[in-house]
Amino acid sequence: MLILGIETSCDETSCALLWGDRDVLSNVVSSQVEVHRPFGGVVPEIASRKHMEWILPVLREALEKAGRRLDQVDGIAVTQGPGLVGSLLIGLGVAKALAYARKIPLVGVHHLAAHIAAAYLEDPGFRPPFVALVVSGGHTALYHVTGEESFSLLGQTRDDAAGEAFDKVARLLGLGYPGGPVIDQVAREGDPKAFHFPRAMSKTQGLDFSFSGLKSAVLNYLRESILPPLSPRALADLAASFQEAVVEVLVQKTIGAARICNVEKLIVAGGVACNTRLREQMTLRAKQQGLAVLFPRPSLCTDNGAMVARAAWAALKKGEGALDLGMNARSRWPLGVHGN
Ligand code: KG4
Ligand code: ZN
C-alpha cells in the first residue's frame, strides 16, 4: 500500500510517500522559517498563503523523489488538526481534491498522534504499550499509548508549550527565531548551574506542566541583575540554565509517568525532542530506571508528512477512510481525553 501523507498544520509544508508501514520513499519538507523570521513568530495569514504556493511543488517533488506517480497512490493521510485553521485548510483541500479525483480513501490525522507515530518509523519493531512525551511549539503533553490508535492523556501544559518557552526566551536573549535550535547551540558553552530558575510544578504529584513562570523568571533576572549588553559567557550560562530547568521537569514527569503506567518504554516526539540536553538527560535517567527510550531522528521529530502517513496506516489497512468532502479542519482537537 502506497500512502501519501500531507502536513500543513503550522509553518512546514510537507508531503511524503510511505510504502507499507515502514518504507519512507520520500519526505519533502519546505520550511517557512525564513519567511516568518522578521516577525519573530509564525504569522497565520502568511503561513496559509505560503502553503498554498508551495503545496503542489512539494507534492511533485515528493512523487519524483519516490519515483512514483499519483495514480499509484492507494490512500491519502492529511493532518486535520489541531493547528492553524487557515494552514490546515490548504492541506485538507488538496487532500480532498486528490482523493476525489483518484477515488481513493482519505484519513484525517491528529497532529500529535502523527508525532507519536514517528516512533514506528524510527524503529518498526517498537510497539505499544509505552509513555509518549510530545513536546513541540504548540504542545507539551504526556500520553499512555496502549495501541497504535489508543491514547490516554496523562498530563499537559497549563500555559505555554515547552517549544514556545524556548522561542520566547530566545527572543528575550536577543537570539532570534526559532529559539529552540539556537538556545540548544548557545547552551553548549554555558554552565547549567550558573543560575537557578524555577522548576514549575515539579513538587506536585500530577503530570501537568507550566512554563510561563520560567519565561518571567528569565525576564526578571535580565531586568534586575544584568546590565546590557550581555557578555557571551553570561548569555551561554543563561541559555544553559533556562534549558536545564525545562529539561529537568520534562525528564522527571516522563519518568514518573512511566512508573505510574507501569510501562518499560518511553518515546519523546515533536520539535523539542531534537534538543541535545533533553536527549542526553532523558536517556541517562531512563537507563538508571531500567527504561528503554526512543527518540525519532530530528527529521522525523519536526513536522513532516511521513509521520502523518504512518499515523493513518492502520486505518487505511482496515479499509477505513471513506471520502468525506465535508471533512473540516479542527483547530482544537483533544487526543486521548475521555469521550474522544
Ligand atoms: O513539532 P514542531 O516542528 O512544530 C509544532 O508542531 O509546533 O516543533 C517546533 C518547535 C519550536 O518551538 C522550536 O523552537 C522547537 O520545536 N525546537 C527545539 C529544537 N529544535 C526545534 N527546541 C529545543 N531544542 C531544539 N534543538
Ligand atoms: Zn508538530
mmCIF file of C-alpha atoms and ligand atoms in Angstrom:
data_model
loop_
_atom_site.group_PDB
_atom_site.id
_atom_site.type_symbol
_atom_site.label_atom_id
_atom_site.label_comp_id
_atom_site.label_asym_id
_atom_site.label_seq_id
_atom_site.Cartn_x
_atom_site.Cartn_y
_atom_site.Cartn_z
ATOM 1 C CA MET A 1 0.000 0.000 0.000
ATOM 2 C CA LEU A 2 1.367 3.408 -1.038
ATOM 3 C CA ILE A 3 0.267 6.252 1.259
ATOM 4 C CA LEU A 4 0.612 9.963 0.536
ATOM 5 C CA GLY A 5 0.994 11.967 3.786
ATOM 6 C CA ILE A 6 0.271 15.698 3.790
ATOM 7 C CA GLU A 7 1.183 18.077 6.647
ATOM 8 C CA THR A 8 0.329 21.804 6.721
ATOM 9 C CA SER A 9 -0.733 22.422 10.334
ATOM 10 C CA CYS A 10 1.760 25.186 11.120
ATOM 11 C CA ASP A 11 4.724 26.547 9.169
ATOM 12 C CA GLU A 12 6.071 23.476 7.380
ATOM 13 C CA THR A 13 4.622 22.371 4.045
ATOM 14 C CA SER A 14 5.327 18.669 3.714
ATOM 15 C CA CYS A 15 4.389 15.703 1.508
ATOM 16 C CA ALA A 16 5.722 12.176 1.905
ATOM 17 C CA LEU A 17 5.269 8.792 0.282
ATOM 18 C CA LEU A 18 5.206 5.775 2.546
ATOM 19 C CA TRP A 19 5.261 2.224 1.229
ATOM 20 C CA GLY A 20 3.602 -0.184 3.669
ATOM 21 C CA ASP A 21 4.165 0.659 7.327
ATOM 22 C CA ARG A 22 7.884 1.411 7.282
ATOM 23 C CA ASP A 23 9.477 2.382 3.962
ATOM 24 C CA VAL A 24 9.676 6.164 3.660
ATOM 25 C CA LEU A 25 10.204 6.621 -0.094
ATOM 26 C CA SER A 26 10.301 10.408 0.205
ATOM 27 C CA ASN A 27 9.644 13.027 2.890
ATOM 28 C CA VAL A 28 9.885 16.540 1.441
ATOM 29 C CA VAL A 29 9.621 19.418 3.928
ATOM 30 C CA SER A 30 9.567 23.052 2.903
ATOM 31 C CA SER A 31 10.089 25.192 5.991
ATOM 32 C CA GLN A 32 8.756 28.728 6.224
ATOM 33 C CA VAL A 33 11.194 29.711 8.980
ATOM 34 C CA GLU A 34 12.880 32.362 6.825
ATOM 35 C CA VAL A 35 9.530 33.883 5.859
ATOM 36 C CA HIS A 36 8.413 34.298 9.485
ATOM 37 C CA ARG A 37 11.794 35.202 10.986
ATOM 38 C CA PRO A 38 11.394 39.011 10.597
ATOM 39 C CA PHE A 39 8.163 38.771 12.646
ATOM 40 C CA GLY A 40 9.716 36.684 15.454
ATOM 41 C CA GLY A 41 6.993 34.022 15.154
ATOM 42 C CA VAL A 42 4.537 32.378 12.779
ATOM 43 C CA VAL A 43 2.084 34.817 11.135
ATOM 44 C CA PRO A 44 -1.013 32.687 10.390
ATOM 45 C CA GLU A 45 -2.180 34.600 7.285
ATOM 46 C CA ILE A 46 1.271 34.411 5.693
ATOM 47 C CA ALA A 47 1.592 30.727 6.645
ATOM 48 C CA SER A 48 -1.580 29.730 4.818
ATOM 49 C CA ARG A 49 -0.621 31.771 1.740
ATOM 50 C CA LYS A 50 2.801 30.078 1.606
ATOM 51 C CA HIS A 51 1.223 26.625 1.989
ATOM 52 C CA MET A 52 -0.977 27.476 -0.997
ATOM 53 C CA GLU A 53 2.071 28.460 -3.089
ATOM 54 C CA TRP A 54 4.244 25.526 -2.067
ATOM 55 C CA ILE A 55 1.955 22.540 -1.623
ATOM 56 C CA LEU A 56 1.857 21.445 -5.289
ATOM 57 C CA PRO A 57 5.619 21.846 -5.949
ATOM 58 C CA VAL A 58 6.275 19.933 -2.701
ATOM 59 C CA LEU A 59 3.853 17.181 -3.781
ATOM 60 C CA ARG A 60 5.524 16.972 -7.197
ATOM 61 C CA GLU A 61 8.981 16.719 -5.608
ATOM 62 C CA ALA A 62 7.807 14.021 -3.175
ATOM 63 C CA LEU A 63 6.473 11.921 -6.084
ATOM 64 C CA GLU A 64 9.659 12.454 -8.111
ATOM 65 C CA LYS A 65 11.964 11.539 -5.218
ATOM 66 C CA ALA A 66 9.920 8.408 -4.533
ATOM 67 C CA GLY A 67 9.931 7.503 -8.229
ATOM 68 C CA ARG A 68 6.118 7.081 -8.169
ATOM 69 C CA ARG A 69 3.143 8.610 -9.957
ATOM 70 C CA LEU A 70 -0.042 9.958 -8.447
ATOM 71 C CA ASP A 71 -2.067 7.111 -9.983
ATOM 72 C CA GLN A 72 -0.025 4.627 -7.913
ATOM 73 C CA VAL A 73 -1.117 6.152 -4.586
ATOM 74 C CA ASP A 74 -3.569 3.884 -2.692
ATOM 75 C CA GLY A 75 -4.614 6.208 0.136
ATOM 76 C CA ILE A 76 -4.146 9.727 1.478
ATOM 77 C CA ALA A 77 -3.428 10.878 5.041
ATOM 78 C CA VAL A 78 -3.754 14.538 5.938
ATOM 79 C CA THR A 79 -3.334 16.455 9.200
ATOM 80 C CA GLN A 80 -6.854 17.511 10.171
ATOM 81 C CA GLY A 81 -5.886 19.280 13.413
ATOM 82 C CA PRO A 82 -5.012 20.713 15.832
ATOM 83 C CA GLY A 83 -3.199 23.650 14.266
ATOM 84 C CA LEU A 84 -3.699 26.942 12.438
ATOM 85 C CA VAL A 85 -7.058 26.671 10.726
ATOM 86 C CA GLY A 86 -6.045 28.580 7.562
ATOM 87 C CA SER A 87 -2.980 26.357 7.179
ATOM 88 C CA LEU A 88 -4.828 23.091 7.863
ATOM 89 C CA LEU A 89 -7.427 24.007 5.225
ATOM 90 C CA ILE A 90 -4.815 24.128 2.454
ATOM 91 C CA GLY A 91 -3.643 20.565 3.135
ATOM 92 C CA LEU A 92 -7.223 19.363 3.542
ATOM 93 C CA GLY A 93 -8.332 20.997 0.299
ATOM 94 C CA VAL A 94 -5.530 19.374 -1.692
ATOM 95 C CA ALA A 95 -6.092 16.005 0.009
ATOM 96 C CA LYS A 96 -9.819 16.027 -0.685
ATOM 97 C CA ALA A 97 -9.335 17.054 -4.315
ATOM 98 C CA LEU A 98 -6.793 14.274 -4.922
ATOM 99 C CA ALA A 99 -8.872 11.635 -3.140
ATOM 100 C CA TYR A 100 -11.979 12.667 -5.074
ATOM 101 C CA ALA A 101 -10.228 12.719 -8.440
ATOM 102 C CA ARG A 102 -8.475 9.387 -7.897
ATOM 103 C CA LYS A 103 -11.352 7.741 -5.961
ATOM 104 C CA ILE A 104 -9.076 6.646 -3.136
ATOM 105 C CA PRO A 105 -9.599 6.695 0.653
ATOM 106 C CA LEU A 106 -8.727 9.721 2.769
ATOM 107 C CA VAL A 107 -7.949 9.719 6.507
ATOM 108 C CA GLY A 108 -7.826 12.852 8.696
ATOM 109 C CA VAL A 109 -4.952 12.557 11.173
ATOM 110 C CA HIS A 110 -4.444 14.084 14.631
ATOM 111 C CA HIS A 111 -1.166 16.012 14.613
ATOM 112 C CA LEU A 112 0.017 14.674 17.986
ATOM 113 C CA ALA A 113 -0.843 11.078 17.030
ATOM 114 C CA ALA A 114 1.356 11.700 13.972
ATOM 115 C CA HIS A 115 4.259 12.926 16.131
ATOM 116 C CA ILE A 116 3.919 9.720 18.193
ATOM 117 C CA ALA A 117 3.745 7.560 15.032
ATOM 118 C CA ALA A 118 7.225 8.849 14.094
ATOM 119 C CA ALA A 119 8.479 6.308 16.666
ATOM 120 C CA TYR A 120 7.249 3.403 14.482
ATOM 121 C CA LEU A 121 9.160 4.803 11.508
ATOM 122 C CA GLU A 122 12.318 5.178 13.576
ATOM 123 C CA ASP A 123 12.084 1.608 14.851
ATOM 124 C CA PRO A 124 9.491 -0.629 13.153
ATOM 125 C CA GLY A 125 9.889 -3.175 15.956
ATOM 126 C CA PHE A 126 8.832 -0.643 18.578
ATOM 127 C CA ARG A 127 5.325 -1.435 19.833
ATOM 128 C CA PRO A 128 2.910 -0.130 22.484
ATOM 129 C CA PRO A 129 2.452 -0.013 25.423
ATOM 130 C CA PHE A 130 4.665 2.967 26.182
ATOM 131 C CA VAL A 131 4.595 6.506 27.543
ATOM 132 C CA ALA A 132 4.988 9.310 24.995
ATOM 133 C CA LEU A 133 6.163 12.831 25.753
ATOM 134 C CA VAL A 134 5.097 15.116 22.904
ATOM 135 C CA VAL A 135 6.977 18.410 23.065
ATOM 136 C CA SER A 136 6.563 20.938 20.275
ATOM 137 C CA GLY A 137 5.996 24.618 19.622
ATOM 138 C CA GLY A 138 2.285 24.272 20.330
ATOM 139 C CA HIS A 139 2.030 21.292 22.681
ATOM 140 C CA THR A 140 3.543 19.660 25.729
ATOM 141 C CA ALA A 141 1.705 16.507 26.727
ATOM 142 C CA LEU A 142 2.228 13.057 28.190
ATOM 143 C CA TYR A 143 0.286 10.072 26.849
ATOM 144 C CA HIS A 144 -0.106 6.454 27.825
ATOM 145 C CA VAL A 145 -0.115 4.721 24.432
ATOM 146 C CA THR A 146 -1.724 1.286 24.654
ATOM 147 C CA GLY A 147 -2.228 0.642 20.925
ATOM 148 C CA GLU A 148 -1.435 2.366 17.645
ATOM 149 C CA GLU A 149 -4.792 4.119 17.848
ATOM 150 C CA SER A 150 -5.294 4.132 21.647
ATOM 151 C CA PHE A 151 -4.098 7.080 23.703
ATOM 152 C CA SER A 152 -4.828 8.327 27.239
ATOM 153 C CA LEU A 153 -3.816 11.859 28.131
ATOM 154 C CA LEU A 154 -1.846 11.802 31.397
ATOM 155 C CA GLY A 155 -0.927 15.468 31.681
ATOM 156 C CA GLN A 156 -0.262 18.589 29.644
ATOM 157 C CA THR A 157 0.922 22.148 29.945
ATOM 158 C CA ARG A 158 -1.384 24.578 31.689
ATOM 159 C CA ASP A 159 0.063 27.568 29.831
ATOM 160 C CA ASP A 160 2.997 27.774 27.373
ATOM 161 C CA ALA A 161 4.307 24.772 25.439
ATOM 162 C CA ALA A 162 7.970 23.873 26.001
ATOM 163 C CA GLY A 163 8.916 24.947 22.436
ATOM 164 C CA GLU A 164 7.058 28.215 22.942
ATOM 165 C CA ALA A 165 9.133 28.834 26.095
ATOM 166 C CA PHE A 166 12.339 28.230 24.096
ATOM 167 C CA ASP A 167 11.135 30.643 21.395
ATOM 168 C CA LYS A 168 10.105 33.366 23.883
ATOM 169 C CA VAL A 169 13.274 33.148 25.982
ATOM 170 C CA ALA A 170 15.434 33.228 22.841
ATOM 171 C CA ARG A 171 13.682 36.455 21.890
ATOM 172 C CA LEU A 172 14.349 37.914 25.377
ATOM 173 C CA LEU A 173 18.014 36.992 24.991
ATOM 174 C CA GLY A 174 18.158 38.514 21.500
ATOM 175 C CA LEU A 175 18.940 35.162 19.931
ATOM 176 C CA GLY A 176 16.335 35.311 17.141
ATOM 177 C CA TYR A 177 13.767 32.838 15.872
ATOM 178 C CA PRO A 178 13.130 29.919 16.136
ATOM 179 C CA GLY A 179 14.562 29.781 19.627
ATOM 180 C CA GLY A 180 14.923 26.059 20.275
ATOM 181 C CA PRO A 181 17.840 25.234 17.972
ATOM 182 C CA VAL A 182 19.765 28.423 18.833
ATOM 183 C CA ILE A 183 19.390 28.007 22.631
ATOM 184 C CA ASP A 184 20.453 24.373 22.233
ATOM 185 C CA GLN A 185 23.589 25.583 20.406
ATOM 186 C CA VAL A 186 24.496 28.518 22.689
ATOM 187 C CA ALA A 187 23.845 26.474 25.860
ATOM 188 C CA ARG A 188 26.612 24.032 24.945
ATOM 189 C CA GLU A 189 29.174 26.662 26.020
ATOM 190 C CA GLY A 190 27.301 27.537 29.239
ATOM 191 C CA ASP A 191 27.028 26.287 32.807
ATOM 192 C CA PRO A 192 23.542 24.843 33.501
ATOM 193 C CA LYS A 193 24.023 25.506 37.232
ATOM 194 C CA ALA A 194 25.047 29.166 36.867
ATOM 195 C CA PHE A 195 21.507 30.430 37.582
ATOM 196 C CA HIS A 196 18.709 28.670 39.358
ATOM 197 C CA PHE A 197 15.393 29.086 37.583
ATOM 198 C CA PRO A 198 12.139 27.628 38.964
ATOM 199 C CA ARG A 199 11.177 24.015 38.177
ATOM 200 C CA ALA A 200 7.445 24.716 37.953
ATOM 201 C CA MET A 201 5.092 22.047 39.321
ATOM 202 C CA SER A 202 7.958 19.641 39.921
ATOM 203 C CA LYS A 203 6.903 19.216 43.546
ATOM 204 C CA THR A 204 3.306 18.351 42.690
ATOM 205 C CA GLN A 205 2.222 14.775 42.183
ATOM 206 C CA GLY A 206 0.364 15.437 38.949
ATOM 207 C CA LEU A 207 1.710 15.176 35.429
ATOM 208 C CA ASP A 208 0.786 18.667 34.242
ATOM 209 C CA PHE A 209 3.414 21.227 33.256
ATOM 210 C CA SER A 210 3.745 25.013 33.414
ATOM 211 C CA PHE A 211 6.401 27.046 31.587
ATOM 212 C CA SER A 212 5.150 30.638 31.611
ATOM 213 C CA GLY A 213 6.658 31.371 35.058
ATOM 214 C CA LEU A 214 10.060 30.255 33.828
ATOM 215 C CA LYS A 215 9.962 32.761 30.990
ATOM 216 C CA SER A 216 9.029 35.501 33.502
ATOM 217 C CA ALA A 217 11.889 34.424 35.794
ATOM 218 C CA VAL A 218 14.378 34.875 32.950
ATOM 219 C CA LEU A 219 12.857 38.268 32.133
ATOM 220 C CA ASN A 220 13.024 39.400 35.787
ATOM 221 C CA TYR A 221 16.590 38.239 36.044
ATOM 222 C CA LEU A 222 17.548 40.222 32.952
ATOM 223 C CA ARG A 223 15.792 43.337 34.278
ATOM 224 C CA GLU A 224 17.205 43.217 37.784
ATOM 225 C CA SER A 225 20.606 41.656 37.657
ATOM 226 C CA ILE A 226 22.450 42.112 34.401
ATOM 227 C CA LEU A 227 23.421 45.315 32.715
ATOM 228 C CA PRO A 228 23.295 45.128 28.927
ATOM 229 C CA PRO A 229 24.996 44.171 26.734
ATOM 230 C CA LEU A 230 25.202 40.544 27.878
ATOM 231 C CA SER A 231 28.662 39.020 27.683
ATOM 232 C CA PRO A 232 28.860 35.832 25.585
ATOM 233 C CA ARG A 233 29.605 33.956 28.814
ATOM 234 C CA ALA A 234 26.508 35.302 30.636
ATOM 235 C CA LEU A 235 24.378 34.579 27.565
ATOM 236 C CA ALA A 236 25.574 30.984 27.388
ATOM 237 C CA ASP A 237 25.051 30.500 31.141
ATOM 238 C CA LEU A 238 21.533 31.942 30.970
ATOM 239 C CA ALA A 239 20.632 29.756 27.965
ATOM 240 C CA ALA A 240 22.063 26.637 29.634
ATOM 241 C CA SER A 241 20.333 27.337 32.972
ATOM 242 C CA PHE A 242 16.973 28.000 31.319
ATOM 243 C CA GLN A 243 17.287 24.862 29.196
ATOM 244 C CA GLU A 244 18.197 22.828 32.285
ATOM 245 C CA ALA A 245 15.028 23.977 34.083
ATOM 246 C CA VAL A 246 12.856 22.859 31.139
ATOM 247 C CA VAL A 247 14.698 19.583 30.650
ATOM 248 C CA GLU A 248 14.642 18.617 34.342
ATOM 249 C CA VAL A 249 10.872 18.939 34.621
ATOM 250 C CA LEU A 250 10.266 17.110 31.310
ATOM 251 C CA VAL A 251 12.517 14.234 32.367
ATOM 252 C CA GLN A 252 11.161 13.981 35.913
ATOM 253 C CA LYS A 253 7.488 13.926 34.836
ATOM 254 C CA THR A 254 8.074 11.494 31.959
ATOM 255 C CA ILE A 255 9.917 9.009 34.157
ATOM 256 C CA GLY A 256 7.161 9.458 36.776
ATOM 257 C CA ALA A 257 4.511 8.726 34.137
ATOM 258 C CA ALA A 258 6.281 5.517 33.104
ATOM 259 C CA ARG A 259 6.246 4.385 36.716
ATOM 260 C CA ILE A 260 2.547 5.232 37.170
ATOM 261 C CA CYS A 261 1.575 3.412 33.946
ATOM 262 C CA ASN A 262 3.908 0.530 34.716
ATOM 263 C CA VAL A 263 5.485 0.553 31.256
ATOM 264 C CA GLU A 264 9.069 -0.225 30.305
ATOM 265 C CA LYS A 265 9.355 2.037 27.273
ATOM 266 C CA LEU A 266 9.331 5.767 26.557
ATOM 267 C CA ILE A 267 9.343 7.882 23.443
ATOM 268 C CA VAL A 268 9.953 11.602 23.062
ATOM 269 C CA ALA A 269 8.486 13.247 19.955
ATOM 270 C CA GLY A 270 7.874 16.729 18.485
ATOM 271 C CA GLY A 271 10.286 19.525 17.574
ATOM 272 C CA VAL A 272 11.750 19.940 21.087
ATOM 273 C CA ALA A 273 12.754 16.249 21.014
ATOM 274 C CA CYS A 274 15.643 17.485 18.813
ATOM 275 C CA ASN A 275 17.140 19.129 21.919
ATOM 276 C CA THR A 276 20.577 17.732 22.737
ATOM 277 C CA ARG A 277 20.357 18.159 26.508
ATOM 278 C CA LEU A 278 16.875 16.595 26.650
ATOM 279 C CA ARG A 279 18.169 13.602 24.672
ATOM 280 C CA GLU A 280 21.168 13.212 26.984
ATOM 281 C CA GLN A 281 19.326 13.595 30.280
ATOM 282 C CA MET A 282 16.273 11.512 29.324
ATOM 283 C CA THR A 283 18.495 8.704 28.064
ATOM 284 C CA LEU A 284 20.613 8.776 31.235
ATOM 285 C CA ARG A 285 17.694 8.867 33.694
ATOM 286 C CA ALA A 286 15.704 6.251 31.785
ATOM 287 C CA LYS A 287 18.692 3.929 31.820
ATOM 288 C CA GLN A 288 19.089 4.367 35.575
ATOM 289 C CA GLN A 289 15.430 3.328 35.953
ATOM 290 C CA GLY A 290 15.743 0.359 33.597
ATOM 291 C CA LEU A 291 13.544 2.012 30.943
ATOM 292 C CA ALA A 292 14.095 1.906 27.190
ATOM 293 C CA VAL A 293 13.839 5.303 25.498
ATOM 294 C CA LEU A 294 13.369 6.078 21.818
ATOM 295 C CA PHE A 295 13.896 9.427 20.112
ATOM 296 C CA PRO A 296 12.953 9.574 16.432
ATOM 297 C CA ARG A 297 15.728 11.181 14.344
ATOM 298 C CA PRO A 298 15.433 15.003 14.134
ATOM 299 C CA SER A 299 13.907 14.973 10.611
ATOM 300 C CA LEU A 300 11.053 12.804 11.970
ATOM 301 C CA CYS A 301 10.653 14.957 15.136
ATOM 302 C CA THR A 302 9.900 18.272 13.456
ATOM 303 C CA ASP A 303 6.717 18.484 11.375
ATOM 304 C CA ASN A 304 6.781 16.165 8.345
ATOM 305 C CA GLY A 305 4.438 14.229 6.067
ATOM 306 C CA ALA A 306 5.940 10.776 6.723
ATOM 307 C CA MET A 307 4.687 10.689 10.324
ATOM 308 C CA VAL A 308 1.214 11.694 9.081
ATOM 309 C CA ALA A 309 1.186 8.860 6.532
ATOM 310 C CA ARG A 310 2.321 6.375 9.210
ATOM 311 C CA ALA A 311 -0.384 7.541 11.640
ATOM 312 C CA ALA A 312 -3.064 6.648 9.069
ATOM 313 C CA TRP A 313 -1.588 3.297 8.075
ATOM 314 C CA ALA A 314 -3.697 1.145 10.446
ATOM 315 C CA ALA A 315 -6.955 2.861 9.440
ATOM 316 C CA LEU A 316 -6.187 2.603 5.720
ATOM 317 C CA LYS A 317 -5.196 -1.042 6.097
ATOM 318 C CA LYS A 318 -8.554 -1.762 7.753
ATOM 319 C CA GLY A 319 -10.286 -0.206 4.740
ATOM 320 C CA GLU A 320 -11.362 2.940 6.587
ATOM 321 C CA GLY A 321 -11.213 6.401 5.074
ATOM 322 C CA ALA A 322 -14.391 6.717 3.008
ATOM 323 C CA LEU A 323 -14.091 10.064 1.243
ATOM 324 C CA ASP A 324 -15.963 12.774 3.150
ATOM 325 C CA LEU A 325 -15.822 16.025 1.236
ATOM 326 C CA GLY A 326 -17.294 17.767 4.296
ATOM 327 C CA MET A 327 -14.247 16.871 6.411
ATOM 328 C CA ASN A 328 -13.265 20.079 8.183
ATOM 329 C CA ALA A 329 -10.166 21.389 9.920
ATOM 330 C CA ARG A 330 -10.219 21.030 13.723
ATOM 331 C CA SER A 331 -8.093 23.816 15.165
ATOM 332 C CA ARG A 332 -8.684 22.431 18.676
ATOM 333 C CA TRP A 333 -8.924 18.677 18.969
ATOM 334 C CA PRO A 334 -8.212 16.833 22.220
ATOM 335 C CA LEU A 335 -6.432 13.484 21.971
ATOM 336 C CA GLY A 336 -6.853 10.690 24.467
ATOM 337 C CA VAL A 337 -9.373 12.530 26.600
ATOM 338 C CA HIS A 338 -12.396 10.529 27.771
ATOM 339 C CA GLY A 339 -15.114 10.726 25.113
ATOM 340 C CA ASN A 340 -12.765 11.255 22.151
HETATM 341 O O1 KG4 B 1 6.914 19.892 16.175
HETATM 342 P P1 KG4 B 1 7.354 21.202 15.612
HETATM 343 O O2 KG4 B 1 8.206 21.199 14.366
HETATM 344 O O3 KG4 B 1 6.126 22.109 15.287
HETATM 345 C C1 KG4 B 1 4.974 22.152 16.089
HETATM 346 O O4 KG4 B 1 4.092 21.264 15.947
HETATM 347 O O5 KG4 B 1 4.935 23.088 16.943
HETATM 348 O O6 KG4 B 1 8.120 21.981 16.804
HETATM 349 C C2 KG4 B 1 8.659 23.271 16.655
HETATM 350 C C3 KG4 B 1 9.263 23.707 17.991
HETATM 351 C C4 KG4 B 1 9.736 25.154 18.022
HETATM 352 O O7 KG4 B 1 9.236 25.783 19.185
HETATM 353 C C5 KG4 B 1 11.258 25.029 18.084
HETATM 354 O O8 KG4 B 1 11.881 26.113 18.787
HETATM 355 C C6 KG4 B 1 11.428 23.710 18.831
HETATM 356 O O9 KG4 B 1 10.418 22.885 18.306
HETATM 357 N N1 KG4 B 1 12.749 23.111 18.617
HETATM 358 C C7 KG4 B 1 13.660 22.916 19.614
HETATM 359 C C8 KG4 B 1 14.830 22.389 18.996
HETATM 360 N N2 KG4 B 1 14.581 22.235 17.657
HETATM 361 C C9 KG4 B 1 13.296 22.680 17.446
HETATM 362 N N3 KG4 B 1 13.586 23.186 20.924
HETATM 363 C C10 KG4 B 1 14.680 22.899 21.674
HETATM 364 N N4 KG4 B 1 15.840 22.415 21.171
HETATM 365 C C11 KG4 B 1 15.960 22.135 19.848
HETATM 366 N N5 KG4 B 1 17.107 21.641 19.356
HETATM 367 ZN ZN ZN B 2 4.268 19.417 15.324
#
